[in-house]
Amino acid sequence: LAYLVVGTATNIVGMCFAGVSWQSDIFNCIFQFWFVVGIIGAVVLLTPLKAYLKRLCNEVASPLDCLLTDVGRALTLTISAIAFVTLLMRYMITPLLTNLLPAPMASLCLLGE
């Protein structure tokens, strides 16, 4: 959240120095920081997977044993987590934001899927 606030404040100051009205185009002022929100979301969703995989590796004698014995389970969990995040974004987050913020989402749709 701090990155988003500091980044947006920096953009507002920059837009003021450039003579651009940030009030009329607030979406472009914060647009470039949405990747931070995405990263935070991915971290929150994948933290349990990281803890589980770390626990699996601590239970075996060596990292090589961990890689060889649990690679199937770890790979399955990783692919499942990626699929879950993808489906969550595509079928829940995007439609929700499209209904709540129609103008900014229309601008994003112009960029492609």
mmCIF file of C-alpha atoms in Angstrom:
data_model
loop_
_atom_site.group_PDB
_atom_site.id
_atom_site.type_symbol
_atom_site.label_atom_id
_atom_site.label_comp_id
_atom_site.label_asym_id
_atom_site.label_seq_id
_atom_site.Cartn_x
_atom_site.Cartn_y
_atom_site.Cartn_z
ATOM 1 C CA LEU A 1 0.000 0.000 0.000
ATOM 2 C CA ALA A 2 2.888 2.325 0.770
ATOM 3 C CA TYR A 3 4.300 1.811 -2.754
ATOM 4 C CA LEU A 4 0.941 2.728 -4.264
ATOM 5 C CA VAL A 5 0.574 5.856 -2.120
ATOM 6 C CA VAL A 6 4.139 7.080 -2.673
ATOM 7 C CA GLY A 7 4.008 6.308 -6.393
ATOM 8 C CA THR A 8 0.671 8.007 -6.904
ATOM 9 C CA ALA A 9 1.793 11.055 -4.922
ATOM 10 C CA THR A 10 4.939 11.238 -7.050
ATOM 11 C CA ASN A 11 2.858 11.076 -10.214
ATOM 12 C CA ILE A 12 0.525 13.818 -8.965
ATOM 13 C CA VAL A 13 3.504 16.083 -8.250
ATOM 14 C CA GLY A 14 4.980 15.269 -11.668
ATOM 15 C CA MET A 15 1.674 16.002 -13.404
ATOM 16 C CA CYS A 16 1.442 19.329 -11.536
ATOM 17 C CA PHE A 17 4.956 20.281 -12.684
ATOM 18 C CA ALA A 18 4.046 19.308 -16.251
ATOM 19 C CA GLY A 19 0.938 21.480 -16.089
ATOM 20 C CA VAL A 20 -1.454 18.545 -16.542
ATOM 21 C CA SER A 21 -4.641 18.389 -14.499
ATOM 22 C CA TRP A 22 -4.428 15.183 -12.493
ATOM 23 C CA GLN A 23 -8.037 15.559 -11.273
ATOM 24 C CA SER A 24 -9.406 15.100 -14.794
ATOM 25 C CA ASP A 25 -7.226 12.049 -15.492
ATOM 26 C CA ILE A 26 -6.731 10.309 -12.150
ATOM 27 C CA PHE A 27 -6.729 6.834 -13.724
ATOM 28 C CA ASN A 28 -3.563 7.554 -15.713
ATOM 29 C CA CYS A 29 -2.026 8.919 -12.527
ATOM 30 C CA ILE A 30 -2.309 5.558 -10.745
ATOM 31 C CA PHE A 31 -2.361 3.167 -13.729
ATOM 32 C CA GLN A 32 1.334 2.263 -13.700
ATOM 33 C CA PHE A 33 1.170 1.115 -10.076
ATOM 34 C CA TRP A 34 -1.411 -1.619 -10.631
ATOM 35 C CA PHE A 35 1.438 -4.095 -11.151
ATOM 36 C CA VAL A 36 2.307 -3.564 -7.480
ATOM 37 C CA VAL A 37 -1.264 -4.437 -6.524
ATOM 38 C CA GLY A 38 -0.987 -7.568 -8.685
ATOM 39 C CA ILE A 39 2.274 -8.590 -7.057
ATOM 40 C CA ILE A 40 0.815 -8.073 -3.583
ATOM 41 C CA GLY A 41 -2.180 -10.213 -4.544
ATOM 42 C CA ALA A 42 0.038 -12.988 -5.901
ATOM 43 C CA VAL A 43 2.152 -12.939 -2.734
ATOM 44 C CA VAL A 44 -0.926 -13.183 -0.531
ATOM 45 C CA LEU A 45 -2.389 -16.035 -2.564
ATOM 46 C CA LEU A 46 0.854 -18.006 -2.929
ATOM 47 C CA THR A 47 2.313 -17.591 0.582
ATOM 48 C CA PRO A 48 0.617 -20.763 1.876
ATOM 49 C CA LEU A 49 2.090 -22.698 -1.050
ATOM 50 C CA LYS A 50 5.565 -21.387 -0.247
ATOM 51 C CA ALA A 51 5.236 -22.398 3.409
ATOM 52 C CA TYR A 52 4.040 -25.879 2.405
ATOM 53 C CA LEU A 53 6.890 -26.396 -0.058
ATOM 54 C CA LYS A 54 9.434 -25.178 2.498
ATOM 55 C CA ARG A 55 8.042 -27.609 5.070
ATOM 56 C CA LEU A 56 8.324 -30.451 2.529
ATOM 57 C CA CYS A 57 11.965 -29.645 1.878
ATOM 58 C CA ASN A 58 12.769 -29.440 5.591
ATOM 59 C CA GLU A 59 11.388 -32.937 6.164
ATOM 60 C CA VAL A 60 13.919 -34.619 3.849
ATOM 61 C CA ALA A 61 17.658 -35.075 4.314
ATOM 62 C CA SER A 62 18.977 -32.943 1.460
ATOM 63 C CA PRO A 63 17.650 -30.434 -1.088
ATOM 64 C CA LEU A 64 18.408 -32.916 -3.874
ATOM 65 C CA ASP A 65 16.223 -35.531 -2.154
ATOM 66 C CA CYS A 66 13.501 -32.924 -1.826
ATOM 67 C CA LEU A 67 13.717 -32.100 -5.501
ATOM 68 C CA LEU A 68 13.689 -35.740 -6.570
ATOM 69 C CA THR A 69 11.066 -37.127 -4.186
ATOM 70 C CA ASP A 70 8.526 -34.317 -4.069
ATOM 71 C CA VAL A 71 8.906 -32.743 -7.484
ATOM 72 C CA GLY A 72 5.607 -34.190 -8.704
ATOM 73 C CA ARG A 73 3.667 -32.895 -5.725
ATOM 74 C CA ALA A 74 5.377 -29.512 -5.812
ATOM 75 C CA LEU A 75 4.834 -29.172 -9.556
ATOM 76 C CA THR A 76 1.174 -30.096 -9.205
ATOM 77 C CA LEU A 77 0.686 -27.558 -6.422
ATOM 78 C CA THR A 78 2.500 -24.833 -8.339
ATOM 79 C CA ILE A 79 0.513 -25.394 -11.531
ATOM 80 C CA SER A 80 -2.718 -25.537 -9.509
ATOM 81 C CA ALA A 81 -1.864 -22.249 -7.788
ATOM 82 C CA ILE A 82 -1.091 -20.557 -11.108
ATOM 83 C CA ALA A 83 -4.334 -21.889 -12.599
ATOM 84 C CA PHE A 84 -6.281 -20.700 -9.544
ATOM 85 C CA VAL A 85 -4.835 -17.171 -9.741
ATOM 86 C CA THR A 86 -5.482 -17.036 -13.504
ATOM 87 C CA LEU A 87 -9.099 -18.174 -13.132
ATOM 88 C CA LEU A 88 -9.629 -15.842 -10.191
ATOM 89 C CA MET A 89 -8.425 -12.854 -12.208
ATOM 90 C CA ARG A 90 -10.298 -13.799 -15.384
ATOM 91 C CA TYR A 91 -13.676 -14.785 -13.963
ATOM 92 C CA MET A 92 -13.952 -12.906 -10.667
ATOM 93 C CA ILE A 93 -11.676 -9.872 -10.371
ATOM 94 C CA THR A 94 -11.965 -8.583 -13.948
ATOM 95 C CA PRO A 95 -15.801 -8.782 -14.113
ATOM 96 C CA LEU A 96 -16.067 -7.215 -10.670
ATOM 97 C CA LEU A 97 -13.802 -4.306 -11.612
ATOM 98 C CA THR A 98 -15.574 -3.938 -14.962
ATOM 99 C CA ASN A 99 -18.889 -3.433 -13.163
ATOM 100 C CA LEU A 100 -17.487 -1.218 -10.402
ATOM 101 C CA LEU A 101 -15.144 0.889 -12.559
ATOM 102 C CA PRO A 102 -16.542 0.882 -16.121
ATOM 103 C CA ALA A 103 -14.551 3.821 -17.541
ATOM 104 C CA PRO A 104 -11.059 2.710 -16.389
ATOM 105 C CA MET A 105 -11.760 -0.893 -17.380
ATOM 106 C CA ALA A 106 -12.928 0.220 -20.838
ATOM 107 C CA SER A 107 -9.569 1.943 -21.234
ATOM 108 C CA LEU A 108 -7.793 -1.267 -20.235
ATOM 109 C CA CYS A 109 -9.832 -3.299 -22.730
ATOM 110 C CA LEU A 110 -8.434 -1.114 -25.496
ATOM 111 C CA LEU A 111 -4.984 -2.502 -24.605
ATOM 112 C CA GLY A 112 -6.114 -6.086 -25.320
ATOM 113 C CA GLU A 113 -6.583 -9.138 -23.135
#
